[in-house]
Coordinates of C-alpha atoms and ligand atoms in Angstrom, one line a residue:
X17 CA -76.4 108.0 67.2
X18 CA -77.0 104.4 66.0
X19 CA -75.0 101.2 66.7
X20 CA -73.7 101.6 63.2
X21 CA -72.2 104.9 64.2
X22 CA -69.9 103.3 66.7
X23 CA -68.1 101.5 63.9
X24 CA -67.6 104.4 61.4
X25 CA -65.9 107.8 61.3
X26 CA -65.0 110.6 58.9
X27 CA -61.9 112.4 57.8
X28 CA -61.6 116.2 57.6
X29 CA -58.6 117.4 55.7
X30 CA -57.4 121.0 55.3
X31 CA -54.8 122.1 52.6
X32 CA -53.1 125.3 53.4
X33 CA -50.0 126.9 51.9
X34 CA -47.3 124.3 52.6
X35 CA -49.3 122.6 55.3
X36 CA -51.7 119.6 55.4
X37 CA -53.9 119.2 58.5
X38 CA -56.2 116.2 58.9
X39 CA -58.4 114.7 61.6
X40 CA -60.3 111.5 62.0
X41 CA -63.6 112.0 63.9
X42 CA -66.4 109.9 65.2
X43 CA -69.9 110.3 63.7
X44 CA -70.6 113.1 66.1
X45 CA -67.5 115.2 65.1
X46 CA -65.3 114.3 68.1
X47 CA -61.7 114.2 67.0
X48 CA -60.1 110.8 67.6
X49 CA -56.8 111.2 65.6
X50 CA -55.0 114.2 64.2
X51 CA -52.3 114.6 61.6
X52 CA -50.4 117.7 60.6
X53 CA -47.5 117.8 58.2
X54 CA -45.5 120.2 56.1
X55 CA -45.0 119.0 52.6
X56 CA -44.0 120.4 49.2
X57 CA -46.8 121.7 47.0
X58 CA -44.9 122.2 43.7
X59 CA -47.5 120.4 41.6
X60 CA -51.0 118.9 41.7
X61 CA -49.6 115.4 41.5
X62 CA -47.4 116.1 44.6
X63 CA -50.4 117.4 46.5
X64 CA -52.5 114.4 45.5
X65 CA -49.7 112.0 46.6
X66 CA -49.6 113.6 50.1
X67 CA -53.4 113.6 50.4
X68 CA -53.6 109.9 49.6
X69 CA -50.8 109.2 52.1
X70 CA -52.6 111.1 54.9
X71 CA -55.9 109.4 54.2
X72 CA -54.4 105.9 53.9
X73 CA -52.6 106.4 57.3
X74 CA -55.7 107.7 59.0
X75 CA -57.7 104.8 57.6
X76 CA -55.1 102.5 59.4
X77 CA -55.4 104.5 62.7
X78 CA -59.2 104.4 62.4
X79 CA -59.1 100.6 62.3
X80 CA -57.2 100.7 65.6
X81 CA -60.4 102.3 67.0
X82 CA -62.5 99.6 65.4
X83 CA -63.8 102.0 62.9
X84 CA -64.0 102.3 59.1
X85 CA -63.7 105.6 57.3
X86 CA -67.0 106.4 55.6
X87 CA -66.2 109.7 53.9
X88 CA -63.6 112.4 53.5
X89 CA -64.2 116.2 53.4
X90 CA -61.3 118.3 52.0
X91 CA -61.0 122.1 52.5
X92 CA -59.0 124.2 50.2
X93 CA -58.1 127.9 50.0
X94 CA -60.0 128.6 46.8
X95 CA -63.2 128.6 45.0
X96 CA -64.5 125.1 44.2
X97 CA -67.1 124.4 41.6
X98 CA -69.5 122.3 43.6
X99 CA -70.9 120.4 40.7
X100 CA -67.6 119.5 39.0
X101 CA -65.6 119.4 42.3
X102 CA -62.8 121.3 40.6
X103 CA -60.8 124.2 42.1
X104 CA -61.5 127.1 39.7
X105 CA -59.7 129.9 41.4
X106 CA -57.1 130.0 44.2
X107 CA -55.2 133.3 44.4
X108 CA -53.6 132.3 47.7
X109 CA -52.3 129.0 46.4
X110 CA -52.4 129.1 42.6
X111 CA -50.9 125.6 42.2
X112 CA -54.2 124.0 43.2
X113 CA -56.2 125.6 40.4
X114 CA -57.5 122.7 38.3
X115 CA -57.3 120.3 41.3
X116 CA -59.9 117.6 41.2
X117 CA -59.4 115.1 44.1
X118 CA -62.6 113.3 44.5
X119 CA -62.4 110.7 41.7
X120 CA -58.7 109.9 42.1
X121 CA -58.9 109.4 45.9
X122 CA -62.1 107.4 45.6
X123 CA -60.5 105.1 43.0
X124 CA -57.3 104.6 45.0
X125 CA -58.8 104.3 48.5
X126 CA -62.4 103.3 47.9
X127 CA -63.8 106.1 50.1
X128 CA -66.1 108.9 49.0
X129 CA -64.5 112.4 49.0
X130 CA -66.0 115.8 48.8
X131 CA -64.0 119.1 48.3
X132 CA -65.2 122.5 49.4
X133 CA -63.8 125.9 50.2
X134 CA -62.1 125.7 53.6
X135 CA -63.8 128.8 55.2
X136 CA -67.1 127.3 54.2
X137 CA -66.2 124.1 55.9
X138 CA -65.1 126.0 59.0
X139 CA -68.6 127.6 59.0
X140 CA -70.1 124.2 58.8
X141 CA -67.9 122.8 61.6
X142 CA -69.0 125.6 64.0
X143 CA -72.6 125.1 62.9
X144 CA -72.7 121.4 63.4
X145 CA -70.3 120.9 66.4
X146 CA -69.3 124.3 67.8
X147 CA -70.6 127.6 69.0
X148 CA -73.1 127.9 66.1
X149 CA -75.1 124.9 66.9
X150 CA -78.2 126.9 67.7
X151 CA -77.6 129.5 64.9
X152 CA -79.0 128.2 61.6
X153 CA -78.2 131.6 60.0
X154 CA -74.6 132.3 60.5
X155 CA -71.6 133.8 58.7
X156 CA -68.0 132.6 59.5
X157 CA -65.5 135.3 58.6
X158 CA -61.8 134.5 58.1
X159 CA -59.3 137.4 58.2
X160 CA -56.2 135.8 56.7
X161 CA -54.1 136.3 53.6
X162 CA -57.5 136.8 52.0
X163 CA -60.7 137.8 53.7
X164 CA -63.4 135.2 53.1
X165 CA -66.7 134.1 54.5
X166 CA -68.7 130.9 54.8
X167 CA -72.5 131.3 54.9
X168 CA -75.0 129.0 56.6
X169 CA -78.5 130.0 55.7
X170 CA -81.5 128.3 57.2
X171 CA -79.3 125.4 58.3
X172 CA -77.6 124.7 55.0
X173 CA -74.4 125.9 53.3
X174 CA -75.2 128.7 50.9
X175 CA -73.1 128.4 47.7
X176 CA -74.8 130.7 45.3
X177 CA -75.4 130.3 41.6
X178 CA -72.0 128.9 40.6
X179 CA -70.7 128.0 44.1
X180 CA -68.6 131.2 44.6
X181 CA -70.7 132.9 47.3
X182 CA -68.8 134.4 50.3
X183 CA -66.4 136.8 48.7
X184 CA -66.7 139.1 51.7
X185 CA -63.1 140.4 51.1
X186 CA -64.3 142.0 47.9
X187 CA -67.3 143.8 49.4
X188 CA -66.7 147.5 48.7
X189 CA -66.3 149.4 52.0
X190 CA -64.5 152.5 50.7
X191 CA -65.5 153.6 47.2
X192 CA -62.4 155.9 47.1
X193 CA -60.0 153.3 48.6
X194 CA -57.0 151.5 47.4
X195 CA -56.9 149.2 44.4
X196 CA -57.4 145.5 45.3
X197 CA -55.8 142.6 43.6
X198 CA -59.2 141.7 42.2
X199 CA -59.2 144.9 40.1
X200 CA -61.8 146.8 42.1
X201 CA -61.0 149.6 44.6
X202 CA -61.8 149.9 48.3
X203 CA -62.5 146.2 48.9
X204 CA -62.6 145.1 52.6
X205 CA -59.5 143.0 51.8
X206 CA -57.4 146.1 51.0
X207 CA -57.8 147.1 54.7
X208 CA -58.4 144.0 56.8
X209 CA -56.5 141.1 55.3
X210 CA -53.4 140.0 57.2
X211 CA -50.9 141.4 54.6
X212 CA -52.8 144.7 54.4
X213 CA -53.1 145.1 58.2
X214 CA -49.3 144.7 58.3
X215 CA -48.8 147.1 55.3
X216 CA -51.0 149.8 57.0
X217 CA -49.2 149.3 60.3
X218 CA -45.8 149.6 58.7
X219 CA -46.7 152.8 56.8
X220 CA -47.9 154.5 60.0
X221 CA -45.0 153.3 62.1
X222 CA -42.7 155.3 59.8
X223 CA -44.5 158.4 61.0
X224 CA -45.1 157.4 64.6
X225 CA -42.1 155.9 66.5
X226 CA -43.7 155.7 69.9
X227 CA -45.0 152.2 69.5
X228 CA -43.4 149.1 70.9
X229 CA -43.6 147.8 67.3
X230 CA -41.5 150.6 65.9
X231 CA -38.3 148.5 65.5
X232 CA -40.3 146.0 63.4
X233 CA -41.1 148.7 60.9
X234 CA -37.6 148.6 59.5
X235 CA -36.7 145.8 57.1
X236 CA -34.7 142.9 58.7
X237 CA -35.8 143.7 62.3
X238 CA -38.0 140.7 62.9
X239 CA -41.4 139.9 61.4
X240 CA -44.4 142.1 61.7
X241 CA -47.5 139.9 61.6
X242 CA -51.2 140.3 62.5
X243 CA -50.6 138.0 65.5
X244 CA -47.7 140.2 66.7
X245 CA -49.8 143.4 66.4
X246 CA -52.6 141.7 68.3
X247 CA -50.2 140.6 71.1
X248 CA -48.8 144.1 71.4
X249 CA -52.3 145.5 71.7
X250 CA -53.1 143.0 74.4
X251 CA -49.9 144.2 76.2
X252 CA -51.4 147.7 76.1
X253 CA -49.4 149.3 73.2
X254 CA -51.6 152.3 72.2
X255 CA -50.4 152.3 68.6
X256 CA -51.3 148.6 68.1
X257 CA -54.6 149.2 69.8
X258 CA -55.4 152.0 67.4
X259 CA -54.6 149.8 64.4
X260 CA -56.9 147.1 65.6
X261 CA -59.7 149.5 66.4
X262 CA -59.5 151.1 63.0
X263 CA -59.4 147.7 61.3
X264 CA -62.2 146.4 63.5
X265 CA -64.4 149.3 62.5
X266 CA -64.0 148.5 58.8
X267 CA -64.8 144.9 59.4
X268 CA -67.8 146.1 61.4
X269 CA -69.0 148.1 58.4
X270 CA -68.9 144.9 56.2
X271 CA -70.7 142.9 58.9
X272 CA -73.4 145.5 59.3
X273 CA -74.1 145.1 55.6
X274 CA -74.4 141.4 56.0
X275 CA -76.7 141.8 59.1
X276 CA -79.0 144.2 57.3
X277 CA -79.2 141.9 54.3
X278 CA -79.5 138.5 56.0
X279 CA -80.7 139.1 59.6
X280 CA -78.1 136.6 61.0
X281 CA -78.2 134.7 64.3
X282 CA -74.4 134.8 64.6
X283 CA -71.2 136.1 63.1
X284 CA -68.0 134.1 63.9
X285 CA -64.6 135.7 63.4
X286 CA -61.3 133.9 62.9
X287 CA -57.7 134.7 61.8
X288 CA -54.4 135.8 63.2
X289 CA -55.8 139.1 64.5
X290 CA -58.3 137.3 66.7
X291 CA -55.4 136.5 69.1
X292 CA -56.5 139.9 70.5
X293 CA -59.9 138.5 71.4
X294 CA -62.3 141.2 72.8
X295 CA -59.8 144.0 72.0
X296 CA -60.6 143.4 68.3
X297 CA -64.2 142.2 68.7
X298 CA -65.3 145.4 70.6
X299 CA -64.9 147.9 67.7
X300 CA -66.3 145.3 65.3
X301 CA -69.5 144.9 67.4
X302 CA -69.8 148.6 68.1
X303 CA -69.6 149.5 64.4
X304 CA -71.9 146.6 63.3
X305 CA -74.6 147.5 65.9
X306 CA -74.3 151.2 64.9
X307 CA -74.9 150.5 61.3
X308 CA -77.6 147.8 61.7
X309 CA -79.6 150.0 64.0
X310 CA -83.1 148.7 63.4
X311 CA -82.1 145.1 64.2
X312 CA -82.5 144.1 67.9
X313 CA -79.0 143.9 69.4
X314 CA -79.8 140.7 71.2
X315 CA -80.8 139.1 67.9
X316 CA -77.2 138.5 66.7
X317 CA -74.0 137.4 68.5
X318 CA -70.6 138.4 67.1
X319 CA -68.0 136.0 68.5
X320 CA -64.5 134.6 68.2
X321 CA -64.3 131.1 66.6
X322 CA -63.8 128.7 69.5
X323 CA -62.8 125.8 67.3
X324 CA -60.3 128.0 65.5
X325 CA -57.9 125.9 63.3
X326 CA -59.9 122.8 63.9
X327 CA -63.2 124.2 62.6
X328 CA -62.5 123.3 58.9
X329 CA -61.4 119.8 59.8
X330 CA -64.5 119.1 61.8
X331 CA -66.6 120.8 59.1
X332 CA -65.1 118.6 56.4
X333 CA -65.8 115.4 58.4
X334 CA -69.4 116.5 59.1
X335 CA -70.1 117.5 55.5
X336 CA -68.9 114.1 54.4
X337 CA -71.2 112.5 57.0
X338 CA -74.3 114.6 56.1
X339 CA -73.9 114.1 52.4
X340 CA -73.8 110.4 53.0
X341 CA -76.8 110.4 55.4
X342 CA -78.8 112.3 52.8
X343 CA -77.8 109.8 50.1
X344 CA -75.6 112.2 48.2
X345 CA -72.5 110.1 48.1
X346 CA -70.2 111.2 45.4
Ligands
LIG11 ZN1 -61.2 143.0 45.8

């Protein structure tokens, strides 16, 4: 850290469905201020207005710390064309397709902005400031509404030819499986995304009423969520345990494919189902090790994301910092 670093900081911002989260960090990624707000997302102009409000307020707060905001990194649930900085495809939040924040925010607030896929930023956050600091080859997997992955290869974000790398959810794990919303069949997402875990659980609950979740299988009896299934498994419900073990095995199959292809130092898992911690990790690790046999077991750690929901915020701030340090200010 230089003396200069004491007078600056960075903003990481994460746009999720209906929710904006942001953090102001110092140059080392330590969070100094945090902002979280629910806001309407009917149109791109509405989203832009909220983003500008949040950044303007955090700039104010930064000045109370005697710091200026030197850059902003914004994570979105979609595929961002890295060169044009435009959201090309966002099935989980279609309203942001076509969103291009960088120029507009820079013009209004005089601060450089970079936009990137949020899971990729989470990978970068864990790599720069979290559990992945000594793991230059890592994959960060998010099991949410979609299943996505952020890849760090040899210490840099891997984006691929057009910037769309990381579609782990659309890796085929069952050639005879169910149809996926992408048009393929047997994608990992048809089994392991949050909505598909809930769907599979609900379907089986109609046949097996012994579970503590049974009442939730019926419409209008409370919400069945990945977090709820994970909690019941932690409480020892056999049925929930079985659902997590099955799901974990499929995730393990996909991870084994990654390990065999990329010889990773670390795989970091996140998402609602990770509330179950080791109960979910165990079958993932067992299956991955079993299918990546020739790799030394001690060569790769498969872990829960310790930074969790803050990973993308810290990653956004650190990506903005590193682009600036490397002279790639947009
Ligand atoms: Zn698919």
